[in-house]
Amino acid sequence: MNPALRCHRCEERYEDPARVRCACGEPLWFESDAETFDWADCRERDGMWRYESLLPIDRPDGIARAAGGTPLVRSERLDDAAGCRAYVKDEGEQPTGAYKDRGSAVAVPHAVEAGGGAVGTVSYGNMAMSTAAHAASLGRECVVLVPDDIPPVRLALIDQYDPTIVRVDGDYGALYGDALDLSTRLPIAILVSDAPARISGYKTALFEICEAFAPDAPDALVLPASSGGFASGIWLGIRDLEAAGLLPDPPRVYLVQTVAGDPLTRAFDAGETDPTPLGPDETGETIAHSIGNPDPPSGARALAAVRDTGGAVVSVDDDEIRAAQRRFAVDGGFCVEPASAASLAGASRLSERGEIADDDEVVLIPTGTGFKEMGADGASVTTERTTRASLPDRLASLLDAA
Ligand SMILES: *Cc1c(COP(=O)(O)O)cnc(C)c1O
Ligand SMILES: [Zn+2]
């Protein structure tokens, strides 16, 4: 199997499977033979490998087999907060707790197949954990480039898979460009957010959602966006299913950003096809640290996905994100990280604006679990307190009051 790569913008085609960027500058994605694809052809494969025929590699060994197959839950009690008929595609239920595993499950084995050498990534969050876990399960050396001031708890999360962790002092944002260059000069494949094989893996989230709704489709999808990689994968999935004739009425793709760093929202509002990178004075602090890339490498492709499907991009602030995170847990039973809670906060905004109607079937995509960070704020939790002897009476009065 050796599928070609294509540019979403200028349609240029490349045969070199190691190529990541088009001559025009845009990131590439893999083609697949989607025209002949049908749901009936999907074999009973583990998780996302159900759609193996549309992926650029055969099902690999290792933890990659556990990626995908996440639950899609109709969650009536979230309807009020979301302003629609809410479904939740819980991407926190992946081997390392984030949708990134769909991408790593394809990109890491793809790089391993391509030859010797290490794999690596530039991340101190979910991308780092996911890449390190997949490399570990294939017995491949992994190098993770992190910022020098990385918080210790994140270091511990990444370190459990025993990659070589390199703290890099300097402009961490600029490392993305350096990484592409290092991959061509050293025996290492640095798999960042827009590695074409990752985007192939991400499209399986869309396949799982659409197969669950088939022959209908949800009215809309709402997901957080940062680099635009996941949004690109969702769009590639939509294009595949359209080519297969399985998606007559594709869902509108809505992306949610944080006001602390929202180049996609700004570009969307300004009617621009390409985001303008944000300067240091245009970004701020946020609890949603998985989103807020000031210079999203797949930004143009994410914006094209939104426009092509009739969606929009919105930004939410930390207060809205905190409230949505609480609603996810209290009304839905989902533990999601702040960036993921932005999906619900964004849906609220969109329904206020009239973009989403209350009878629309909308799939919220919380991209990552909240379990990784829970506990840091334990001091502010309200509890009851009693002795063992007085517990029965205390409990009786609490249950009375409830
Ligand atoms: C990486 C990540 C995002 C952002 O995805 P992009 O592909 O960079 O747009 C959102 N949520 C979580 C939990 C993530 O880990
Ligand atoms: Zn191009």
Tab-separated table of C-alpha atoms and ligand atoms in Angstrom:
chain	number	residue	atom	x	y	z
A	1	MET	CA	0.000	0.000	0.000
A	2	ASN	CA	1.439	3.360	-0.926
A	3	PRO	CA	-1.191	6.060	-1.288
A	4	ALA	CA	-0.322	9.465	-2.707
A	5	LEU	CA	-0.454	12.760	-0.854
A	6	ARG	CA	-2.543	15.680	-2.033
A	7	CYS	CA	-2.868	19.383	-1.233
A	8	HIS	CA	-6.356	20.520	-0.212
A	9	ARG	CA	-5.743	23.956	-1.702
A	10	CYS	CA	-3.956	23.583	-5.050
A	11	GLU	CA	-4.708	19.841	-5.621
A	12	GLU	CA	-1.015	19.127	-6.306
A	13	ARG	CA	-0.251	15.422	-5.890
A	14	TYR	CA	2.940	13.894	-4.406
A	15	GLU	CA	4.149	10.281	-4.482
A	16	ASP	CA	6.801	10.658	-1.725
A	17	PRO	CA	5.117	9.328	1.453
A	18	ALA	CA	7.603	11.203	3.654
A	19	ARG	CA	6.584	14.587	2.292
A	20	VAL	CA	4.512	16.728	4.693
A	21	ARG	CA	4.057	20.074	2.940
A	22	CYS	CA	2.960	21.138	-0.523
A	23	ALA	CA	5.153	23.443	-2.586
A	24	CYS	CA	2.422	26.044	-1.978
A	25	GLY	CA	3.095	25.789	1.762
A	26	GLU	CA	-0.069	23.991	2.849
A	27	PRO	CA	0.061	20.707	4.787
A	28	LEU	CA	-0.696	17.567	2.762
A	29	TRP	CA	-3.082	14.699	3.430
A	30	PHE	CA	-3.246	11.123	2.143
A	31	GLU	CA	-5.650	10.142	-0.588
A	32	SER	CA	-7.758	7.013	-0.245
A	33	ASP	CA	-10.025	4.942	-2.491
A	34	ALA	CA	-13.194	6.244	-0.916
A	35	GLU	CA	-15.419	6.006	-4.039
A	36	THR	CA	-15.923	2.287	-3.576
A	37	PHE	CA	-16.214	2.369	0.227
A	38	ASP	CA	-19.390	1.181	1.942
A	39	TRP	CA	-20.299	0.654	5.621
A	40	ALA	CA	-20.960	-2.997	4.831
A	41	ASP	CA	-17.275	-3.447	3.920
A	42	CYS	CA	-16.097	-2.509	7.393
A	43	ARG	CA	-14.688	-5.552	9.041
A	44	GLU	CA	-15.108	-6.297	12.720
A	45	ARG	CA	-11.859	-4.661	13.584
A	46	ASP	CA	-10.716	-3.279	16.875
A	47	GLY	CA	-11.635	0.380	17.277
A	48	MET	CA	-10.668	2.665	14.418
A	49	TRP	CA	-9.160	-0.205	12.368
A	50	ARG	CA	-12.714	-0.950	11.353
A	51	TYR	CA	-12.004	1.615	8.597
A	52	GLU	CA	-8.633	0.124	7.678
A	53	SER	CA	-9.444	0.232	3.954
A	54	LEU	CA	-9.457	4.049	4.088
A	55	LEU	CA	-6.225	4.352	6.070
A	56	PRO	CA	-2.693	4.609	4.618
A	57	ILE	CA	-1.303	1.614	6.578
A	58	ASP	CA	-2.502	-1.856	7.552
A	59	ARG	CA	-3.559	-2.408	11.134
A	60	PRO	CA	-0.359	-2.300	13.215
A	61	ASP	CA	0.527	-4.102	16.427
A	62	GLY	CA	0.643	-2.588	19.871
A	63	ILE	CA	-1.453	0.012	21.643
A	64	ALA	CA	-2.579	1.390	18.248
A	65	ARG	CA	-5.177	-1.380	18.208
A	66	ALA	CA	-6.847	0.172	21.229
A	67	ALA	CA	-7.405	3.583	19.605
A	68	GLY	CA	-10.857	4.645	18.483
A	69	GLY	CA	-14.192	3.031	19.134
A	70	THR	CA	-15.081	5.699	21.682
A	71	PRO	CA	-18.660	5.945	22.968
A	72	LEU	CA	-21.216	8.223	21.312
A	73	VAL	CA	-23.824	9.060	23.930
A	74	ARG	CA	-27.157	10.845	23.539
A	75	SER	CA	-27.068	13.132	26.557
A	76	GLU	CA	-30.515	14.695	27.104
A	77	ARG	CA	-29.508	16.425	30.288
A	78	LEU	CA	-26.980	18.516	28.361
A	79	ASP	CA	-29.637	19.785	25.943
A	80	ASP	CA	-30.374	22.896	28.026
A	81	ALA	CA	-26.771	23.970	28.295
A	82	ALA	CA	-26.028	23.165	24.648
A	83	GLY	CA	-29.282	24.615	23.257
A	84	CYS	CA	-29.883	21.597	20.990
A	85	ARG	CA	-30.297	17.828	21.010
A	86	ALA	CA	-26.880	16.984	22.433
A	87	TYR	CA	-24.767	13.941	21.684
A	88	VAL	CA	-21.324	13.453	23.169
A	89	LYS	CA	-18.479	11.685	21.365
A	90	ASP	CA	-16.188	11.096	24.320
A	91	GLU	CA	-12.662	11.173	22.947
A	92	GLY	CA	-11.306	11.132	26.498
A	93	GLU	CA	-11.828	7.370	26.368
A	94	GLN	CA	-8.696	6.636	24.361
A	95	PRO	CA	-5.565	4.803	25.583
A	96	THR	CA	-3.866	8.034	26.639
A	97	GLY	CA	-7.054	10.011	27.173
A	98	ALA	CA	-7.251	12.203	24.062
A	99	TYR	CA	-8.232	12.027	20.391
A	100	LYS	CA	-4.502	12.371	19.565
A	101	ASP	CA	-4.273	8.571	19.844
A	102	ARG	CA	-6.208	8.181	16.577
A	103	GLY	CA	-3.415	10.106	14.867
A	104	SER	CA	-0.522	8.493	16.682
A	105	ALA	CA	-1.984	5.036	15.963
A	106	VAL	CA	-1.405	5.688	12.256
A	107	ALA	CA	1.520	8.132	12.226
A	108	VAL	CA	3.869	6.290	14.597
A	109	PRO	CA	3.617	2.873	12.852
A	110	HIS	CA	3.777	4.680	9.489
A	111	ALA	CA	7.085	6.287	10.507
A	112	VAL	CA	8.372	2.985	11.911
A	113	GLU	CA	7.537	1.226	8.637
A	114	ALA	CA	9.343	3.939	6.676
A	115	GLY	CA	12.639	3.076	8.300
A	116	GLY	CA	14.893	3.018	11.332
A	117	GLY	CA	15.498	5.901	13.636
A	118	ALA	CA	13.516	7.493	16.385
A	119	VAL	CA	10.125	9.156	16.389
A	120	GLY	CA	9.506	12.390	18.218
A	121	THR	CA	7.192	15.288	18.811
A	122	VAL	CA	7.071	18.873	20.015
A	123	SER	CA	4.542	18.961	22.859
A	124	TYR	CA	4.213	18.965	26.619
A	125	GLY	CA	0.614	17.826	26.631
A	126	ASN	CA	-1.605	15.188	25.066
A	127	MET	CA	0.426	14.939	21.851
A	128	ALA	CA	3.550	14.090	23.855
A	129	MET	CA	1.868	11.371	25.912
A	130	SER	CA	0.182	9.850	22.893
A	131	THR	CA	3.292	9.759	20.704
A	132	ALA	CA	5.441	8.356	23.517
A	133	ALA	CA	2.909	5.612	24.328
A	134	HIS	CA	2.646	4.462	20.717
A	135	ALA	CA	6.419	4.473	20.259
A	136	ALA	CA	6.848	2.511	23.488
A	137	SER	CA	4.421	-0.189	22.393
A	138	LEU	CA	6.374	-0.680	19.164
A	139	GLY	CA	9.719	-0.651	20.966
A	140	ARG	CA	10.839	2.476	19.164
A	141	GLU	CA	12.942	5.278	20.647
A	142	CYS	CA	10.910	8.462	21.219
A	143	VAL	CA	12.178	12.009	21.746
A	144	VAL	CA	9.842	14.607	23.236
A	145	LEU	CA	10.830	18.258	22.990
A	146	VAL	CA	9.296	20.238	25.868
A	147	PRO	CA	9.637	23.839	27.021
A	148	ASP	CA	12.205	24.436	29.749
A	149	ASP	CA	9.580	25.599	32.257
A	150	ILE	CA	7.293	22.557	31.862
A	151	PRO	CA	5.166	21.949	35.009
A	152	PRO	CA	6.393	18.839	36.950
A	153	VAL	CA	3.012	17.078	36.801
A	154	ARG	CA	3.110	17.114	32.993
A	155	LEU	CA	6.662	15.864	32.981
A	156	ALA	CA	5.563	12.889	35.109
A	157	LEU	CA	2.636	12.087	32.795
A	158	ILE	CA	4.904	11.992	29.749
A	159	ASP	CA	7.780	10.250	31.536
A	160	GLN	CA	5.780	7.121	32.388
A	161	TYR	CA	6.356	5.875	28.808
A	162	ASP	CA	10.092	6.524	29.204
A	163	PRO	CA	10.813	8.705	26.161
A	164	THR	CA	13.940	10.858	25.977
A	165	ILE	CA	12.644	14.199	27.194
A	166	VAL	CA	14.601	17.230	26.028
A	167	ARG	CA	13.871	20.576	27.637
A	168	VAL	CA	14.442	23.339	25.101
A	169	ASP	CA	15.165	26.875	26.188
A	170	GLY	CA	14.120	29.500	23.635
A	171	ASP	CA	11.092	30.328	21.508
A	172	TYR	CA	9.107	27.113	21.900
A	173	GLY	CA	6.533	28.160	19.288
A	174	ALA	CA	9.274	28.356	16.646
A	175	LEU	CA	10.277	24.746	17.291
A	176	TYR	CA	7.470	23.554	15.036
A	177	GLY	CA	9.312	24.843	11.944
A	178	ASP	CA	12.662	23.564	13.271
A	179	ALA	CA	11.119	20.094	13.738
A	180	LEU	CA	10.258	19.717	10.048
A	181	ASP	CA	13.854	20.583	9.249
A	182	LEU	CA	15.359	18.231	11.888
A	183	SER	CA	13.325	15.349	10.472
A	184	THR	CA	15.078	15.726	7.130
A	185	ARG	CA	18.581	16.080	8.652
A	186	LEU	CA	18.624	13.524	11.480
A	187	PRO	CA	17.457	9.889	11.856
A	188	ILE	CA	14.218	10.960	13.534
A	189	ALA	CA	10.647	11.448	12.324
A	190	ILE	CA	9.160	14.329	14.298
A	191	LEU	CA	5.407	13.887	14.091
A	192	VAL	CA	3.712	17.199	14.771
A	193	SER	CA	0.037	18.146	14.573
A	194	ASP	CA	-0.292	18.127	10.790
A	195	ALA	CA	1.733	14.975	9.948
A	196	PRO	CA	-0.355	13.568	7.074
A	197	ALA	CA	-0.708	10.116	8.643
A	198	ARG	CA	-2.101	11.729	11.800
A	199	ILE	CA	-4.812	13.466	9.797
A	200	SER	CA	-5.775	10.101	8.293
A	201	GLY	CA	-6.203	8.698	11.795
A	202	TYR	CA	-8.316	11.653	12.937
A	203	LYS	CA	-10.884	11.090	10.192
A	204	THR	CA	-11.965	7.860	11.883
A	205	ALA	CA	-13.717	9.931	14.573
A	206	LEU	CA	-15.970	11.316	11.844
A	207	PHE	CA	-16.537	7.835	10.413
A	208	GLU	CA	-17.616	6.489	13.793
A	209	ILE	CA	-20.062	9.365	14.300
A	210	CYS	CA	-21.538	9.112	10.807
A	211	GLU	CA	-21.799	5.333	10.868
A	212	ALA	CA	-23.788	5.609	14.119
A	213	PHE	CA	-26.230	8.053	12.461
A	214	ALA	CA	-26.317	6.349	9.021
A	215	PRO	CA	-28.170	6.652	6.739
A	216	ASP	CA	-28.873	10.041	8.350
A	217	ALA	CA	-26.221	12.388	9.677
A	218	PRO	CA	-26.037	14.778	12.613
A	219	ASP	CA	-26.845	18.422	11.814
A	220	ALA	CA	-23.618	19.707	13.303
A	221	LEU	CA	-20.373	18.870	15.088
A	222	VAL	CA	-18.762	21.149	17.678
A	223	LEU	CA	-15.105	20.677	18.613
A	224	PRO	CA	-12.258	22.725	20.063
A	225	ALA	CA	-9.517	23.758	17.640
A	226	SER	CA	-5.933	24.845	18.061
A	227	SER	CA	-3.499	23.758	15.317
A	228	GLY	CA	-6.482	22.767	13.183
A	229	GLY	CA	-5.238	19.186	12.816
A	230	PHE	CA	-8.300	17.476	14.253
A	231	ALA	CA	-10.635	19.748	12.273
A	232	SER	CA	-8.690	18.820	9.116
A	233	GLY	CA	-9.156	15.134	9.850
A	234	ILE	CA	-12.878	15.611	10.410
A	235	TRP	CA	-13.113	17.403	7.055
A	236	LEU	CA	-11.101	14.698	5.285
A	237	GLY	CA	-13.550	12.162	6.722
A	238	ILE	CA	-16.490	14.154	5.406
A	239	ARG	CA	-14.878	14.335	1.968
A	240	ASP	CA	-14.244	10.579	1.945
A	241	LEU	CA	-17.866	9.802	2.843
A	242	GLU	CA	-19.140	12.285	0.265
A	243	ALA	CA	-16.972	10.578	-2.366
A	244	ALA	CA	-18.422	7.248	-1.254
A	245	GLY	CA	-21.944	8.659	-1.647
A	246	LEU	CA	-22.675	7.979	2.023
A	247	LEU	CA	-23.142	11.544	3.209
A	248	PRO	CA	-25.782	13.427	1.193
A	249	ASP	CA	-26.153	16.119	3.850
A	250	PRO	CA	-22.840	16.592	5.710
A	251	PRO	CA	-22.837	18.029	9.232
A	252	ARG	CA	-21.847	21.658	9.744
A	253	VAL	CA	-18.424	21.851	11.394
A	254	TYR	CA	-18.179	24.381	14.246
A	255	LEU	CA	-14.817	25.104	15.841
A	256	VAL	CA	-14.296	26.637	19.263
A	257	GLN	CA	-11.261	28.608	20.389
A	258	THR	CA	-10.251	30.399	23.575
A	259	VAL	CA	-10.303	34.209	23.640
A	260	ALA	CA	-6.749	33.892	25.017
A	261	GLY	CA	-5.540	32.895	21.535
A	262	ASP	CA	-8.022	32.718	18.700
A	263	PRO	CA	-6.448	33.323	15.275
A	264	LEU	CA	-9.047	31.098	13.584
A	265	THR	CA	-11.997	33.025	15.024
A	266	ARG	CA	-10.420	36.302	13.947
A	267	ALA	CA	-9.797	35.041	10.420
A	268	PHE	CA	-13.313	33.606	10.173
A	269	ASP	CA	-14.913	36.864	11.335
A	270	ALA	CA	-12.768	38.838	8.899
A	271	GLY	CA	-13.708	36.554	6.008
A	272	GLU	CA	-10.087	35.517	5.485
A	273	THR	CA	-8.944	32.144	4.129
A	274	ASP	CA	-5.676	32.152	6.125
A	275	PRO	CA	-5.201	32.967	9.799
A	276	THR	CA	-2.804	35.754	10.706
A	277	PRO	CA	-0.289	34.584	13.365
A	278	LEU	CA	-0.885	36.318	16.691
A	279	GLY	CA	1.891	38.329	18.321
A	280	PRO	CA	2.798	37.948	22.018
A	281	ASP	CA	0.630	40.959	22.917
A	282	GLU	CA	-2.417	39.309	21.297
A	283	THR	CA	-2.384	36.157	23.441
A	284	GLY	CA	-3.168	35.607	27.102
A	285	GLU	CA	-3.336	33.030	29.877
A	286	THR	CA	-6.044	30.357	29.834
A	287	ILE	CA	-6.995	27.195	31.687
A	288	ALA	CA	-7.586	25.623	28.253
A	289	HIS	CA	-3.889	24.991	27.625
A	290	SER	CA	-4.478	22.368	24.896
A	291	ILE	CA	-5.855	25.072	22.615
A	292	GLY	CA	-4.591	28.544	21.803
A	293	ASN	CA	-1.892	27.926	19.179
A	294	PRO	CA	-1.096	31.481	17.983
A	295	ASP	CA	0.068	30.262	14.564
A	296	PRO	CA	-1.995	27.181	13.622
A	297	PRO	CA	-0.207	25.114	10.936
A	298	SER	CA	-3.465	23.623	9.650
A	299	GLY	CA	-5.364	26.877	10.103
A	300	ALA	CA	-6.245	27.482	6.465
A	301	ARG	CA	-7.484	23.923	6.091
A	302	ALA	CA	-9.588	24.202	9.266
A	303	LEU	CA	-11.159	27.426	7.990
A	304	ALA	CA	-11.893	25.756	4.659
A	305	ALA	CA	-13.574	22.877	6.522
A	306	VAL	CA	-15.832	25.313	8.339
A	307	ARG	CA	-16.783	27.287	5.228
A	308	ASP	CA	-17.259	24.189	3.084
A	309	THR	CA	-19.767	22.734	5.550
A	310	GLY	CA	-21.584	25.949	6.492
A	311	GLY	CA	-20.213	26.080	10.041
A	312	ALA	CA	-18.497	28.847	12.003
A	313	VAL	CA	-15.697	29.539	14.481
A	314	VAL	CA	-16.394	31.039	17.917
A	315	SER	CA	-14.319	31.920	20.954
A	316	VAL	CA	-15.174	31.409	24.621
A	317	ASP	CA	-13.519	32.652	27.818
A	318	ASP	CA	-12.297	30.762	30.879
A	319	ASP	CA	-15.471	31.448	32.892
A	320	GLU	CA	-17.613	29.899	30.155
A	321	ILE	CA	-15.171	26.985	29.936
A	322	ARG	CA	-15.275	26.374	33.717
A	323	ALA	CA	-19.078	26.452	33.700
A	324	ALA	CA	-19.211	24.048	30.746
A	325	GLN	CA	-16.724	21.673	32.374
A	326	ARG	CA	-19.014	21.575	35.407
A	327	ARG	CA	-22.095	20.963	33.232
A	328	PHE	CA	-20.349	18.124	31.404
A	329	ALA	CA	-19.752	16.443	34.770
A	330	VAL	CA	-22.940	17.311	36.664
A	331	ASP	CA	-25.409	16.887	33.783
A	332	GLY	CA	-23.581	14.399	31.612
A	333	GLY	CA	-21.295	12.408	33.908
A	334	PHE	CA	-18.283	13.263	31.725
A	335	CYS	CA	-14.889	14.280	33.091
A	336	VAL	CA	-13.363	16.496	30.397
A	337	GLU	CA	-10.349	18.783	30.333
A	338	PRO	CA	-10.925	22.541	29.982
A	339	ALA	CA	-10.083	22.649	26.253
A	340	SER	CA	-12.678	19.934	25.686
A	341	ALA	CA	-15.307	21.754	27.715
A	342	ALA	CA	-14.995	24.544	25.140
A	343	SER	CA	-17.121	22.369	22.837
A	344	LEU	CA	-20.157	22.773	25.107
A	345	ALA	CA	-19.398	26.423	25.861
A	346	GLY	CA	-19.178	27.009	22.111
A	347	ALA	CA	-22.476	25.226	21.440
A	348	SER	CA	-24.174	27.541	23.977
A	349	ARG	CA	-22.781	30.564	22.177
A	350	LEU	CA	-23.790	29.236	18.786
A	351	SER	CA	-27.344	28.528	19.883
A	352	GLU	CA	-27.637	32.020	21.379
A	353	ARG	CA	-26.559	33.360	18.003
A	354	GLY	CA	-29.147	31.245	16.228
A	355	GLU	CA	-26.527	29.189	14.378
A	356	ILE	CA	-27.737	26.040	16.125
A	357	ALA	CA	-31.473	25.338	16.506
A	358	ASP	CA	-32.920	23.598	19.564
A	359	ASP	CA	-34.100	20.625	17.507
A	360	ASP	CA	-30.714	20.224	15.765
A	361	GLU	CA	-28.890	16.982	16.493
A	362	VAL	CA	-25.439	18.160	17.489
A	363	VAL	CA	-22.411	16.062	18.380
A	364	LEU	CA	-20.147	17.716	20.945
A	365	ILE	CA	-16.618	16.344	20.813
A	366	PRO	CA	-14.801	16.617	24.138
A	367	THR	CA	-11.322	15.877	22.857
A	368	GLY	CA	-9.578	14.817	26.054
A	369	THR	CA	-10.184	13.490	29.550
A	370	GLY	CA	-10.128	15.691	32.629
A	371	PHE	CA	-8.604	12.989	34.795
A	372	LYS	CA	-5.045	14.082	34.038
A	373	GLU	CA	-5.471	17.333	35.911
A	374	MET	CA	-8.083	16.619	38.530
A	375	GLY	CA	-7.020	17.155	42.126
A	376	ALA	CA	-4.817	20.186	41.672
A	377	ASP	CA	-7.638	22.377	42.976
A	378	GLY	CA	-8.862	19.996	45.723
A	379	ALA	CA	-8.589	22.596	48.470
A	380	SER	CA	-11.648	24.449	47.166
A	381	VAL	CA	-14.016	21.447	47.293
A	382	THR	CA	-17.021	21.751	49.645
A	383	THR	CA	-17.558	18.666	51.839
A	384	GLU	CA	-19.634	17.513	54.811
A	385	ARG	CA	-17.832	16.296	57.904
A	386	THR	CA	-18.815	14.069	60.821
A	387	THR	CA	-17.578	11.338	63.195
A	388	ARG	CA	-18.227	7.661	62.659
A	389	ALA	CA	-20.579	7.562	65.648
A	390	SER	CA	-22.777	10.421	64.465
A	391	LEU	CA	-22.692	9.411	60.777
A	392	PRO	CA	-26.187	7.788	60.742
A	393	ASP	CA	-27.890	10.902	62.179
A	394	ARG	CA	-25.870	13.278	60.043
A	395	LEU	CA	-26.622	11.276	56.913
A	396	ALA	CA	-30.316	11.092	57.768
A	397	SER	CA	-30.516	14.868	58.031
A	398	LEU	CA	-28.533	15.342	54.821
A	399	LEU	CA	-30.861	13.005	52.922
A	400	ASP	CA	-33.866	14.827	54.391
A	401	ALA	CA	-32.511	18.102	53.154
A	402	ALA	CA	-31.804	16.754	49.692
B	1	LIG	C1	-4.611	18.822	20.744
B	1	LIG	C2	-5.903	19.090	21.431
B	1	LIG	C3	-6.857	19.986	20.905
B	1	LIG	C4	-6.594	20.809	19.673
B	1	LIG	O1	-6.541	20.042	18.500
B	1	LIG	P1	-5.853	20.599	17.156
B	1	LIG	O2	-5.749	19.420	16.283
B	1	LIG	O3	-4.512	21.142	17.564
B	1	LIG	O4	-6.732	21.670	16.624
B	1	LIG	C5	-8.062	20.104	21.555
B	1	LIG	N1	-8.323	19.419	22.681
B	1	LIG	C6	-7.430	18.557	23.232
B	1	LIG	C7	-7.783	17.828	24.485
B	1	LIG	C8	-6.197	18.362	22.618
B	1	LIG	O5	-5.307	17.525	23.177
B	2	ZN	ZN	-0.695	23.161	-2.552
